JSON list of C-alpha atoms in Angstrom, two decimals:
[
{"chain": "A", "resi": 4, "resn": "MET", "atom": "CA", "xyz": [16.28, 13.47, 27.42]},
{"chain": "A", "resi": 5, "resn": "PHE", "atom": "CA", "xyz": [17.71, 14.80, 24.03]},
{"chain": "A", "resi": 6, "resn": "SER", "atom": "CA", "xyz": [17.45, 17.77, 21.86]},
{"chain": "A", "resi": 7, "resn": "PHE", "atom": "CA", "xyz": [17.61, 17.96, 18.07]},
{"chain": "A", "resi": 8, "resn": "THR", "atom": "CA", "xyz": [17.69, 20.23, 15.21]},
{"chain": "A", "resi": 9, "resn": "PRO", "atom": "CA", "xyz": [16.75, 18.74, 11.81]},
{"chain": "A", "resi": 10, "resn": "THR", "atom": "CA", "xyz": [19.36, 19.61, 9.28]},
{"chain": "A", "resi": 11, "resn": "PRO", "atom": "CA", "xyz": [19.95, 17.89, 6.02]},
{"chain": "A", "resi": 12, "resn": "ALA", "atom": "CA", "xyz": [23.20, 16.26, 7.19]},
{"chain": "A", "resi": 13, "resn": "ALA", "atom": "CA", "xyz": [21.28, 14.98, 10.32]},
{"chain": "A", "resi": 14, "resn": "ALA", "atom": "CA", "xyz": [18.24, 13.72, 8.18]},
{"chain": "A", "resi": 15, "resn": "ALA", "atom": "CA", "xyz": [20.74, 11.85, 6.00]},
{"chain": "A", "resi": 16, "resn": "ALA", "atom": "CA", "xyz": [22.49, 10.22, 8.93]},
{"chain": "A", "resi": 17, "resn": "LEU", "atom": "CA", "xyz": [19.09, 9.11, 10.35]},
{"chain": "A", "resi": 18, "resn": "PHE", "atom": "CA", "xyz": [18.38, 7.66, 7.17]},
{"chain": "A", "resi": 19, "resn": "ALA", "atom": "CA", "xyz": [21.47, 5.57, 7.28]},
{"chain": "A", "resi": 20, "resn": "VAL", "atom": "CA", "xyz": [20.00, 4.08, 10.19]},
{"chain": "A", "resi": 21, "resn": "ALA", "atom": "CA", "xyz": [16.69, 3.30, 8.26]},
{"chain": "A", "resi": 22, "resn": "LEU", "atom": "CA", "xyz": [18.58, 0.92, 6.01]},
{"chain": "A", "resi": 23, "resn": "THR", "atom": "CA", "xyz": [19.16, -1.38, 8.94]},
{"chain": "A", "resi": 24, "resn": "ALA", "atom": "CA", "xyz": [15.95, -0.63, 10.57]},
{"chain": "A", "resi": 25, "resn": "SER", "atom": "CA", "xyz": [13.60, -3.36, 11.78]},
{"chain": "A", "resi": 26, "resn": "TYR", "atom": "CA", "xyz": [9.97, -3.30, 10.46]},
{"chain": "A", "resi": 27, "resn": "SER", "atom": "CA", "xyz": [8.06, -4.42, 13.60]},
{"chain": "A", "resi": 28, "resn": "ALA", "atom": "CA", "xyz": [4.79, -4.12, 15.06]},
{"chain": "A", "resi": 29, "resn": "GLN", "atom": "CA", "xyz": [7.00, -3.22, 18.33]},
{"chain": "A", "resi": 30, "resn": "ALA", "atom": "CA", "xyz": [7.29, 0.47, 17.23]},
{"chain": "A", "resi": 31, "resn": "ASP", "atom": "CA", "xyz": [5.98, 3.19, 19.64]},
{"chain": "A", "resi": 32, "resn": "ILE", "atom": "CA", "xyz": [4.97, 5.60, 17.15]},
{"chain": "A", "resi": 33, "resn": "VAL", "atom": "CA", "xyz": [1.53, 4.90, 15.94]},
{"chain": "A", "resi": 34, "resn": "LEU", "atom": "CA", "xyz": [0.01, 6.43, 12.58]},
{"chain": "A", "resi": 35, "resn": "SER", "atom": "CA", "xyz": [-3.41, 7.74, 12.37]},
{"chain": "A", "resi": 36, "resn": "SER", "atom": "CA", "xyz": [-4.12, 5.76, 9.22]},
{"chain": "A", "resi": 37, "resn": "THR", "atom": "CA", "xyz": [-2.96, 2.68, 7.46]},
{"chain": "A", "resi": 38, "resn": "ARG", "atom": "CA", "xyz": [-2.91, 4.45, 4.20]},
{"chain": "A", "resi": 39, "resn": "VAL", "atom": "CA", "xyz": [-3.05, 8.10, 2.76]},
{"chain": "A", "resi": 40, "resn": "VAL", "atom": "CA", "xyz": [-5.07, 9.25, -0.10]},
{"chain": "A", "resi": 41, "resn": "TYR", "atom": "CA", "xyz": [-4.33, 12.52, -1.47]},
{"chain": "A", "resi": 42, "resn": "ALA", "atom": "CA", "xyz": [-7.47, 13.58, -3.49]},
{"chain": "A", "resi": 43, "resn": "GLN", "atom": "CA", "xyz": [-7.09, 16.76, -5.75]},
{"chain": "A", "resi": 44, "resn": "PRO", "atom": "CA", "xyz": [-8.00, 19.69, -5.57]},
{"chain": "A", "resi": 45, "resn": "ALA", "atom": "CA", "xyz": [-6.78, 19.43, -1.67]},
{"chain": "A", "resi": 46, "resn": "LYS", "atom": "CA", "xyz": [-3.92, 21.79, -1.08]},
{"chain": "A", "resi": 47, "resn": "ASN", "atom": "CA", "xyz": [-2.36, 18.98, 1.28]},
{"chain": "A", "resi": 48, "resn": "VAL", "atom": "CA", "xyz": [-3.22, 16.12, 3.54]},
{"chain": "A", "resi": 49, "resn": "THR", "atom": "CA", "xyz": [-2.04, 15.13, 7.24]},
{"chain": "A", "resi": 50, "resn": "VAL", "atom": "CA", "xyz": [-1.12, 12.33, 9.20]},
{"chain": "A", "resi": 51, "resn": "ASN", "atom": "CA", "xyz": [-1.04, 12.12, 12.82]},
{"chain": "A", "resi": 52, "resn": "LEU", "atom": "CA", "xyz": [1.90, 10.46, 14.65]},
{"chain": "A", "resi": 53, "resn": "THR", "atom": "CA", "xyz": [1.62, 9.47, 18.47]},
{"chain": "A", "resi": 54, "resn": "ASN", "atom": "CA", "xyz": [4.25, 8.33, 20.77]},
{"chain": "A", "resi": 55, "resn": "LYS", "atom": "CA", "xyz": [2.53, 5.37, 22.71]},
{"chain": "A", "resi": 56, "resn": "GLY", "atom": "CA", "xyz": [5.82, 4.61, 24.35]},
{"chain": "A", "resi": 57, "resn": "VAL", "atom": "CA", "xyz": [7.33, 5.62, 27.85]},
{"chain": "A", "resi": 58, "resn": "ASN", "atom": "CA", "xyz": [10.28, 7.40, 26.29]},
{"chain": "A", "resi": 59, "resn": "PRO", "atom": "CA", "xyz": [10.97, 10.49, 24.06]},
{"chain": "A", "resi": 60, "resn": "LEU", "atom": "CA", "xyz": [11.58, 9.65, 20.34]},
{"chain": "A", "resi": 61, "resn": "LEU", "atom": "CA", "xyz": [12.86, 11.19, 17.13]},
{"chain": "A", "resi": 62, "resn": "ALA", "atom": "CA", "xyz": [10.68, 10.61, 14.02]},
{"chain": "A", "resi": 63, "resn": "GLN", "atom": "CA", "xyz": [11.97, 11.21, 10.52]},
{"chain": "A", "resi": 64, "resn": "VAL", "atom": "CA", "xyz": [9.32, 11.26, 7.74]},
{"chain": "A", "resi": 65, "resn": "TRP", "atom": "CA", "xyz": [9.58, 11.22, 3.98]},
{"chain": "A", "resi": 66, "resn": "LEU", "atom": "CA", "xyz": [8.07, 9.97, 0.91]},
{"chain": "A", "resi": 67, "resn": "ASP", "atom": "CA", "xyz": [9.34, 7.27, -1.67]},
{"chain": "A", "resi": 68, "resn": "ASP", "atom": "CA", "xyz": [8.29, 6.25, -5.11]},
{"chain": "A", "resi": 69, "resn": "GLY", "atom": "CA", "xyz": [8.90, 2.42, -4.42]},
{"chain": "A", "resi": 70, "resn": "ARG", "atom": "CA", "xyz": [12.61, 2.56, -4.02]},
{"chain": "A", "resi": 71, "resn": "GLU", "atom": "CA", "xyz": [12.52, 1.89, -0.23]},
{"chain": "A", "resi": 72, "resn": "ASP", "atom": "CA", "xyz": [16.33, 1.93, 0.08]},
{"chain": "A", "resi": 73, "resn": "ALA", "atom": "CA", "xyz": [16.59, 5.17, -1.88]},
{"chain": "A", "resi": 74, "resn": "ASN", "atom": "CA", "xyz": [18.12, 8.23, 0.07]},
{"chain": "A", "resi": 75, "resn": "PRO", "atom": "CA", "xyz": [15.24, 10.75, 0.73]},
{"chain": "A", "resi": 76, "resn": "GLN", "atom": "CA", "xyz": [17.62, 13.59, 0.12]},
{"chain": "A", "resi": 77, "resn": "ALA", "atom": "CA", "xyz": [18.34, 11.84, -3.68]},
{"chain": "A", "resi": 78, "resn": "LEU", "atom": "CA", "xyz": [14.48, 11.51, -4.43]},
{"chain": "A", "resi": 79, "resn": "LYS", "atom": "CA", "xyz": [12.90, 14.20, -6.49]},
{"chain": "A", "resi": 80, "resn": "LEU", "atom": "CA", "xyz": [9.22, 13.78, -5.79]},
{"chain": "A", "resi": 81, "resn": "PRO", "atom": "CA", "xyz": [6.54, 16.41, -6.39]},
{"chain": "A", "resi": 82, "resn": "PHE", "atom": "CA", "xyz": [5.73, 16.83, -2.66]},
{"chain": "A", "resi": 83, "resn": "VAL", "atom": "CA", "xyz": [7.14, 18.41, 0.42]},
{"chain": "A", "resi": 84, "resn": "VAL", "atom": "CA", "xyz": [6.72, 16.78, 4.02]},
{"chain": "A", "resi": 85, "resn": "THR", "atom": "CA", "xyz": [7.03, 19.03, 6.99]},
{"chain": "A", "resi": 86, "resn": "PRO", "atom": "CA", "xyz": [8.15, 19.00, 9.58]},
{"chain": "A", "resi": 87, "resn": "PRO", "atom": "CA", "xyz": [10.62, 16.21, 8.14]},
{"chain": "A", "resi": 88, "resn": "VAL", "atom": "CA", "xyz": [12.16, 15.51, 11.66]},
{"chain": "A", "resi": 89, "resn": "SER", "atom": "CA", "xyz": [10.49, 15.88, 15.11]},
{"chain": "A", "resi": 90, "resn": "ARG", "atom": "CA", "xyz": [10.73, 14.97, 18.54]},
{"chain": "A", "resi": 91, "resn": "LEU", "atom": "CA", "xyz": [7.81, 13.24, 20.26]},
{"chain": "A", "resi": 92, "resn": "ASP", "atom": "CA", "xyz": [7.59, 13.15, 24.08]},
{"chain": "A", "resi": 93, "resn": "PRO", "atom": "CA", "xyz": [5.60, 9.99, 25.64]},
{"chain": "A", "resi": 94, "resn": "GLY", "atom": "CA", "xyz": [1.95, 10.48, 24.95]},
{"chain": "A", "resi": 95, "resn": "LYS", "atom": "CA", "xyz": [2.37, 13.40, 22.69]},
{"chain": "A", "resi": 96, "resn": "GLY", "atom": "CA", "xyz": [1.73, 13.69, 18.88]},
{"chain": "A", "resi": 97, "resn": "GLN", "atom": "CA", "xyz": [2.96, 15.41, 15.73]},
{"chain": "A", "resi": 98, "resn": "THR", "atom": "CA", "xyz": [0.86, 16.18, 12.73]},
{"chain": "A", "resi": 99, "resn": "VAL", "atom": "CA", "xyz": [2.81, 15.74, 9.51]},
{"chain": "A", "resi": 100, "resn": "ARG", "atom": "CA", "xyz": [1.73, 17.62, 6.57]},
{"chain": "A", "resi": 101, "resn": "ILE", "atom": "CA", "xyz": [2.05, 16.44, 2.95]},
{"chain": "A", "resi": 102, "resn": "THR", "atom": "CA", "xyz": [1.94, 19.25, 0.19]},
{"chain": "A", "resi": 103, "resn": "TYR", "atom": "CA", "xyz": [1.87, 18.74, -3.62]},
{"chain": "A", "resi": 104, "resn": "LEU", "atom": "CA", "xyz": [4.23, 21.14, -5.22]},
{"chain": "A", "resi": 105, "resn": "GLY", "atom": "CA", "xyz": [2.54, 21.29, -8.55]},
{"chain": "A", "resi": 106, "resn": "GLN", "atom": "CA", "xyz": [4.96, 19.33, -10.80]},
{"chain": "A", "resi": 107, "resn": "PRO", "atom": "CA", "xyz": [3.75, 17.22, -13.54]},
{"chain": "A", "resi": 108, "resn": "VAL", "atom": "CA", "xyz": [2.46, 13.72, -12.72]},
{"chain": "A", "resi": 109, "resn": "ALA", "atom": "CA", "xyz": [0.22, 11.35, -14.53]},
{"chain": "A", "resi": 110, "resn": "GLN", "atom": "CA", "xyz": [-3.33, 12.84, -14.85]},
{"chain": "A", "resi": 111, "resn": "ASP", "atom": "CA", "xyz": [-5.34, 10.11, -16.32]},
{"chain": "A", "resi": 112, "resn": "ARG", "atom": "CA", "xyz": [-4.60, 7.63, -13.29]},
{"chain": "A", "resi": 113, "resn": "GLU", "atom": "CA", "xyz": [-3.62, 7.43, -9.60]},
{"chain": "A", "resi": 114, "resn": "THR", "atom": "CA", "xyz": [0.07, 7.25, -8.76]},
{"chain": "A", "resi": 115, "resn": "LEU", "atom": "CA", "xyz": [1.46, 5.32, -5.68]},
{"chain": "A", "resi": 116, "resn": "TYR", "atom": "CA", "xyz": [3.80, 6.62, -3.41]},
{"chain": "A", "resi": 117, "resn": "TRP", "atom": "CA", "xyz": [4.96, 5.46, 0.21]},
{"chain": "A", "resi": 118, "resn": "PHE", "atom": "CA", "xyz": [5.13, 7.43, 3.22]},
{"chain": "A", "resi": 119, "resn": "ASN", "atom": "CA", "xyz": [7.91, 6.69, 5.65]},
{"chain": "A", "resi": 120, "resn": "VAL", "atom": "CA", "xyz": [8.22, 7.03, 9.48]},
{"chain": "A", "resi": 121, "resn": "LEU", "atom": "CA", "xyz": [11.51, 6.32, 11.04]},
{"chain": "A", "resi": 122, "resn": "GLU", "atom": "CA", "xyz": [11.45, 6.00, 14.82]},
{"chain": "A", "resi": 123, "resn": "VAL", "atom": "CA", "xyz": [14.85, 6.41, 16.69]},
{"chain": "A", "resi": 124, "resn": "PRO", "atom": "CA", "xyz": [15.26, 6.02, 20.36]},
{"chain": "A", "resi": 125, "resn": "PRO", "atom": "CA", "xyz": [17.36, 8.38, 22.54]},
{"chain": "A", "resi": 126, "resn": "LYS", "atom": "CA", "xyz": [20.94, 7.43, 23.15]},
{"chain": "A", "resi": 127, "resn": "PRO", "atom": "CA", "xyz": [21.40, 5.09, 26.19]},
{"chain": "A", "resi": 128, "resn": "SER", "atom": "CA", "xyz": [23.35, 6.39, 29.21]},
{"chain": "A", "resi": 129, "resn": "ALA", "atom": "CA", "xyz": [26.84, 5.05, 29.79]},
{"chain": "A", "resi": 130, "resn": "ASP", "atom": "CA", "xyz": [25.62, 2.19, 32.33]},
{"chain": "A", "resi": 131, "resn": "GLU", "atom": "CA", "xyz": [22.99, 1.02, 29.63]},
{"chain": "A", "resi": 132, "resn": "LYS", "atom": "CA", "xyz": [25.48, 0.76, 26.69]},
{"chain": "A", "resi": 133, "resn": "GLN", "atom": "CA", "xyz": [26.88, -2.58, 27.83]},
{"chain": "A", "resi": 134, "resn": "SER", "atom": "CA", "xyz": [23.58, -4.38, 28.20]},
{"chain": "A", "resi": 135, "resn": "LEU", "atom": "CA", "xyz": [21.15, -2.48, 25.80]},
{"chain": "A", "resi": 136, "resn": "LEU", "atom": "CA", "xyz": [20.55, -3.38, 22.18]},
{"chain": "A", "resi": 137, "resn": "GLN", "atom": "CA", "xyz": [18.62, -0.42, 20.38]},
{"chain": "A", "resi": 138, "resn": "LEU", "atom": "CA", "xyz": [16.58, -0.81, 17.40]},
{"chain": "A", "resi": 139, "resn": "ALA", "atom": "CA", "xyz": [15.25, 1.89, 15.01]},
{"chain": "A", "resi": 140, "resn": "PHE", "atom": "CA", "xyz": [11.88, 0.95, 13.62]},
{"chain": "A", "resi": 141, "resn": "ARG", "atom": "CA", "xyz": [10.49, 1.93, 10.29]},
{"chain": "A", "resi": 142, "resn": "THR", "atom": "CA", "xyz": [6.81, 2.05, 9.27]},
{"chain": "A", "resi": 143, "resn": "ARG", "atom": "CA", "xyz": [5.92, 2.39, 5.76]},
{"chain": "A", "resi": 144, "resn": "ILE", "atom": "CA", "xyz": [2.54, 2.88, 4.39]},
{"chain": "A", "resi": 145, "resn": "LYS", "atom": "CA", "xyz": [0.95, 3.62, 0.66]},
{"chain": "A", "resi": 146, "resn": "LEU", "atom": "CA", "xyz": [0.12, 7.18, -0.25]},
{"chain": "A", "resi": 147, "resn": "PHE", "atom": "CA", "xyz": [-2.36, 7.21, -3.22]},
{"chain": "A", "resi": 148, "resn": "PHE", "atom": "CA", "xyz": [-2.11, 10.40, -5.30]},
{"chain": "A", "resi": 149, "resn": "ARG", "atom": "CA", "xyz": [-5.58, 10.80, -6.88]},
{"chain": "A", "resi": 150, "resn": "PRO", "atom": "CA", "xyz": [-5.82, 13.65, -9.78]},
{"chain": "A", "resi": 151, "resn": "GLU", "atom": "CA", "xyz": [-8.98, 15.79, -10.06]},
{"chain": "A", "resi": 152, "resn": "GLY", "atom": "CA", "xyz": [-11.52, 14.50, -12.62]},
{"chain": "A", "resi": 153, "resn": "LEU", "atom": "CA", "xyz": [-10.71, 10.85, -12.94]},
{"chain": "A", "resi": 154, "resn": "LYS", "atom": "CA", "xyz": [-13.73, 8.77, -14.29]},
{"chain": "A", "resi": 155, "resn": "GLY", "atom": "CA", "xyz": [-15.60, 6.62, -11.84]},
{"chain": "A", "resi": 156, "resn": "SER", "atom": "CA", "xyz": [-14.70, 5.98, -8.10]},
{"chain": "A", "resi": 157, "resn": "ALA", "atom": "CA", "xyz": [-12.26, 3.91, -6.21]},
{"chain": "A", "resi": 158, "resn": "ALA", "atom": "CA", "xyz": [-15.41, 1.69, -4.99]},
{"chain": "A", "resi": 159, "resn": "ALA", "atom": "CA", "xyz": [-16.59, 1.19, -8.59]},
{"chain": "A", "resi": 160, "resn": "ALA", "atom": "CA", "xyz": [-13.40, 0.18, -9.91]},
{"chain": "A", "resi": 161, "resn": "ALA", "atom": "CA", "xyz": [-13.45, -2.71, -7.68]},
{"chain": "A", "resi": 162, "resn": "GLU", "atom": "CA", "xyz": [-16.99, -3.39, -8.56]},
{"chain": "A", "resi": 163, "resn": "SER", "atom": "CA", "xyz": [-16.10, -3.60, -12.34]},
{"chain": "A", "resi": 164, "resn": "LEU", "atom": "CA", "xyz": [-12.98, -5.77, -12.36]},
{"chain": "A", "resi": 165, "resn": "LYS", "atom": "CA", "xyz": [-12.72, -8.63, -14.98]},
{"chain": "A", "resi": 166, "resn": "TRP", "atom": "CA", "xyz": [-11.99, -12.21, -13.82]},
{"chain": "A", "resi": 167, "resn": "SER", "atom": "CA", "xyz": [-11.13, -15.08, -15.73]},
{"chain": "A", "resi": 168, "resn": "LEU", "atom": "CA", "xyz": [-9.97, -18.60, -14.74]},
{"chain": "A", "resi": 169, "resn": "GLU", "atom": "CA", "xyz": [-7.51, -20.80, -16.72]},
{"chain": "A", "resi": 170, "resn": "ASN", "atom": "CA", "xyz": [-6.29, -24.31, -15.79]},
{"chain": "A", "resi": 171, "resn": "SER", "atom": "CA", "xyz": [-3.18, -25.59, -17.72]},
{"chain": "A", "resi": 172, "resn": "GLY", "atom": "CA", "xyz": [-1.10, -28.64, -16.64]},
{"chain": "A", "resi": 173, "resn": "GLY", "atom": "CA", "xyz": [-3.34, -29.18, -13.53]},
{"chain": "A", "resi": 174, "resn": "LYS", "atom": "CA", "xyz": [-2.58, -25.55, -12.28]},
{"chain": "A", "resi": 175, "resn": "ALA", "atom": "CA", "xyz": [-5.17, -22.97, -11.93]},
{"chain": "A", "resi": 176, "resn": "LYS", "atom": "CA", "xyz": [-4.77, -19.42, -12.48]},
{"chain": "A", "resi": 177, "resn": "ALA", "atom": "CA", "xyz": [-7.04, -16.38, -12.22]},
{"chain": "A", "resi": 178, "resn": "THR", "atom": "CA", "xyz": [-6.44, -13.13, -14.22]},
{"chain": "A", "resi": 179, "resn": "ILE", "atom": "CA", "xyz": [-8.00, -10.00, -12.96]},
{"chain": "A", "resi": 180, "resn": "ARG", "atom": "CA", "xyz": [-8.21, -7.19, -15.23]},
{"chain": "A", "resi": 181, "resn": "ASN", "atom": "CA", "xyz": [-8.30, -3.59, -13.99]},
{"chain": "A", "resi": 182, "resn": "ASP", "atom": "CA", "xyz": [-9.62, -1.13, -16.60]},
{"chain": "A", "resi": 183, "resn": "SER", "atom": "CA", "xyz": [-10.05, 1.73, -14.12]},
{"chain": "A", "resi": 184, "resn": "PRO", "atom": "CA", "xyz": [-7.83, 4.82, -13.34]},
{"chain": "A", "resi": 185, "resn": "TYR", "atom": "CA", "xyz": [-7.75, 3.60, -9.66]},
{"chain": "A", "resi": 186, "resn": "TYR", "atom": "CA", "xyz": [-5.38, 0.97, -7.90]},
{"chain": "A", "resi": 187, "resn": "VAL", "atom": "CA", "xyz": [-7.53, -1.74, -6.37]},
{"chain": "A", "resi": 188, "resn": "VAL", "atom": "CA", "xyz": [-6.00, -3.25, -3.33]},
{"chain": "A", "resi": 189, "resn": "LEU", "atom": "CA", "xyz": [-7.12, -6.90, -3.20]},
{"chain": "A", "resi": 190, "resn": "HIS", "atom": "CA", "xyz": [-6.83, -8.25, 0.50]},
{"chain": "A", "resi": 191, "resn": "SER", "atom": "CA", "xyz": [-8.22, -11.81, 0.06]},
{"chain": "A", "resi": 192, "resn": "GLY", "atom": "CA", "xyz": [-10.49, -13.92, -2.16]},
{"chain": "A", "resi": 193, "resn": "GLU", "atom": "CA", "xyz": [-11.66, -17.38, -3.06]},
{"chain": "A", "resi": 194, "resn": "PHE", "atom": "CA", "xyz": [-13.17, -19.21, -6.06]},
{"chain": "A", "resi": 195, "resn": "VAL", "atom": "CA", "xyz": [-16.48, -21.10, -5.35]},
{"chain": "A", "resi": 196, "resn": "GLN", "atom": "CA", "xyz": [-17.29, -23.86, -7.58]},
{"chain": "A", "resi": 197, "resn": "ASN", "atom": "CA", "xyz": [-19.83, -26.84, -7.06]},
{"chain": "A", "resi": 198, "resn": "GLY", "atom": "CA", "xyz": [-19.81, -26.07, -3.41]},
{"chain": "A", "resi": 199, "resn": "LYS", "atom": "CA", "xyz": [-15.96, -26.33, -3.07]},
{"chain": "A", "resi": 200, "resn": "THR", "atom": "CA", "xyz": [-13.79, -23.19, -1.99]},
{"chain": "A", "resi": 201, "resn": "TYR", "atom": "CA", "xyz": [-10.36, -22.54, -3.71]},
{"chain": "A", "resi": 202, "resn": "PRO", "atom": "CA", "xyz": [-8.39, -19.49, -1.97]},
{"chain": "A", "resi": 203, "resn": "LEU", "atom": "CA", "xyz": [-6.77, -17.04, -4.27]},
{"chain": "A", "resi": 204, "resn": "GLU", "atom": "CA", "xyz": [-3.35, -15.38, -3.62]},
{"chain": "A", "resi": 205, "resn": "LEU", "atom": "CA", "xyz": [-4.16, -11.76, -4.31]},
{"chain": "A", "resi": 206, "resn": "SER", "atom": "CA", "xyz": [-2.39, -8.37, -4.27]},
{"chain": "A", "resi": 207, "resn": "GLN", "atom": "CA", "xyz": [-2.85, -4.75, -5.55]},
{"chain": "A", "resi": 208, "resn": "ILE", "atom": "CA", "xyz": [-3.80, -4.20, -9.29]},
{"chain": "A", "resi": 209, "resn": "ALA", "atom": "CA", "xyz": [-2.27, -0.85, -10.67]},
{"chain": "A", "resi": 210, "resn": "PRO", "atom": "CA", "xyz": [-4.70, 1.28, -12.88]},
{"chain": "A", "resi": 211, "resn": "PHE", "atom": "CA", "xyz": [-5.04, -0.11, -16.48]},
{"chain": "A", "resi": 212, "resn": "SER", "atom": "CA", "xyz": [-3.24, -3.47, -15.86]},
{"chain": "A", "resi": 213, "resn": "SER", "atom": "CA", "xyz": [-3.77, -6.98, -14.92]},
{"chain": "A", "resi": 214, "resn": "LEU", "atom": "CA", "xyz": [-2.83, -9.32, -12.22]},
{"chain": "A", "resi": 215, "resn": "SER", "atom": "CA", "xyz": [-2.34, -13.25, -12.46]},
{"chain": "A", "resi": 216, "resn": "ALA", "atom": "CA", "xyz": [-3.30, -14.84, -9.21]},
{"chain": "A", "resi": 217, "resn": "THR", "atom": "CA", "xyz": [-2.49, -18.23, -8.13]},
{"chain": "A", "resi": 218, "resn": "VAL", "atom": "CA", "xyz": [-5.64, -20.51, -7.46]},
{"chain": "A", "resi": 219, "resn": "LYS", "atom": "CA", "xyz": [-4.85, -22.93, -4.47]},
{"chain": "A", "resi": 220, "resn": "GLY", "atom": "CA", "xyz": [-6.32, -26.37, -5.51]},
{"chain": "A", "resi": 221, "resn": "SER", "atom": "CA", "xyz": [-7.32, -27.55, -8.91]},
{"chain": "A", "resi": 222, "resn": "PRO", "atom": "CA", "xyz": [-10.74, -26.28, -9.87]},
{"chain": "A", "resi": 223, "resn": "ALA", "atom": "CA", "xyz": [-12.37, -27.50, -13.21]},
{"chain": "A", "resi": 224, "resn": "PRO", "atom": "CA", "xyz": [-12.54, -25.01, -16.12]},
{"chain": "A", "resi": 225, "resn": "GLY", "atom": "CA", "xyz": [-16.13, -23.66, -16.02]},
{"chain": "A", "resi": 226, "resn": "LYS", "atom": "CA", "xyz": [-18.41, -21.51, -14.22]},
{"chain": "A", "resi": 227, "resn": "GLY", "atom": "CA", "xyz": [-18.12, -20.41, -10.74]},
{"chain": "A", "resi": 228, "resn": "VAL", "atom": "CA", "xyz": [-18.21, -17.38, -8.19]},
{"chain": "A", "resi": 229, "resn": "VAL", "atom": "CA", "xyz": [-15.30, -15.22, -7.01]},
{"chain": "A", "resi": 230, "resn": "LYS", "atom": "CA", "xyz": [-15.83, -13.77, -3.53]},
{"chain": "A", "resi": 231, "resn": "PHE", "atom": "CA", "xyz": [-13.18, -11.04, -2.71]},
{"chain": "A", "resi": 232, "resn": "ASN", "atom": "CA", "xyz": [-12.32, -8.36, -0.28]},
{"chain": "A", "resi": 233, "resn": "THR", "atom": "CA", "xyz": [-10.62, -5.03, -1.32]},
{"chain": "A", "resi": 234, "resn": "ILE", "atom": "CA", "xyz": [-9.23, -2.49, 1.16]},
{"chain": "A", "resi": 235, "resn": "ASN", "atom": "CA", "xyz": [-10.89, 0.77, 0.83]},
{"chain": "A", "resi": 236, "resn": "ASP", "atom": "CA", "xyz": [-9.59, 4.39, 1.19]},
{"chain": "A", "resi": 237, "resn": "PHE", "atom": "CA", "xyz": [-10.19, 4.22, 5.10]},
{"chain": "A", "resi": 238, "resn": "GLY", "atom": "CA", "xyz": [-8.45, 0.65, 5.62]},
{"chain": "A", "resi": 239, "resn": "GLY", "atom": "CA", "xyz": [-11.56, -1.16, 6.13]},
{"chain": "A", "resi": 240, "resn": "LEU", "atom": "CA", "xyz": [-12.74, -4.09, 3.89]},
{"chain": "A", "resi": 241, "resn": "ASN", "atom": "CA", "xyz": [-15.47, -4.17, 1.22]},
{"chain": "A", "resi": 242, "resn": "GLN", "atom": "CA", "xyz": [-16.89, -7.32, 0.02]},
{"chain": "A", "resi": 243, "resn": "TYR", "atom": "CA", "xyz": [-17.75, -8.18, -3.47]},
{"chain": "A", "resi": 244, "resn": "GLU", "atom": "CA", "xyz": [-18.72, -11.24, -5.93]},
{"chain": "A", "resi": 245, "resn": "SER", "atom": "CA", "xyz": [-18.15, -11.87, -9.58]},
{"chain": "A", "resi": 246, "resn": "GLN", "atom": "CA", "xyz": [-19.63, -14.43, -11.67]},
{"chain": "A", "resi": 247, "resn": "LEU", "atom": "CA", "xyz": [-17.29, -16.39, -14.14]}
]
């Protein structure tokens, strides 16, 4: 058992642990979602944490802007996350609230941040110290800040992606253009031509930008069909097709 009072110094000490923390599926704290969408004009959004383990745990939460090793105390982001540190007993949960503070951010597109949870187990007893290796687990998921009034929708953004295929020196590359103000997270895809399938190596595409993706195999220049899956706001998959 332990007690804890979250102070700036304590939060900084916990973050020092985070720099050597493990990213692992063995973490006992489970999040209520795999991503967070903060759509204005919402005053705030929440994420629920649940301790699925058998021991009490400390959880530190914070946002970063892509610099995953930056000290949370040094990051100047337009959000406040409360409570920043909490204790979770076995089987119990904690609701974390993320509130936008109103500072200027891009209003013509989504902005990507990251929501972090650092899980720290209690200190072992004197008898356990000799044989116990303790690990702190860190979970990091995407937070999309979606300003009010953006044209179109996230689903329409995926449908309107522009695909092209080039083959140079025997190596094929697909170029995907996103002309929307939304992030499009591509999960998987394939190029189908003359009955043959060529897997694509895909990732996310930022608003108003392009992605160059490797096409495994050597499809010939010409027409074909791209079949691809995107991850939607709820963490599920949506399927699409595009003619080349």
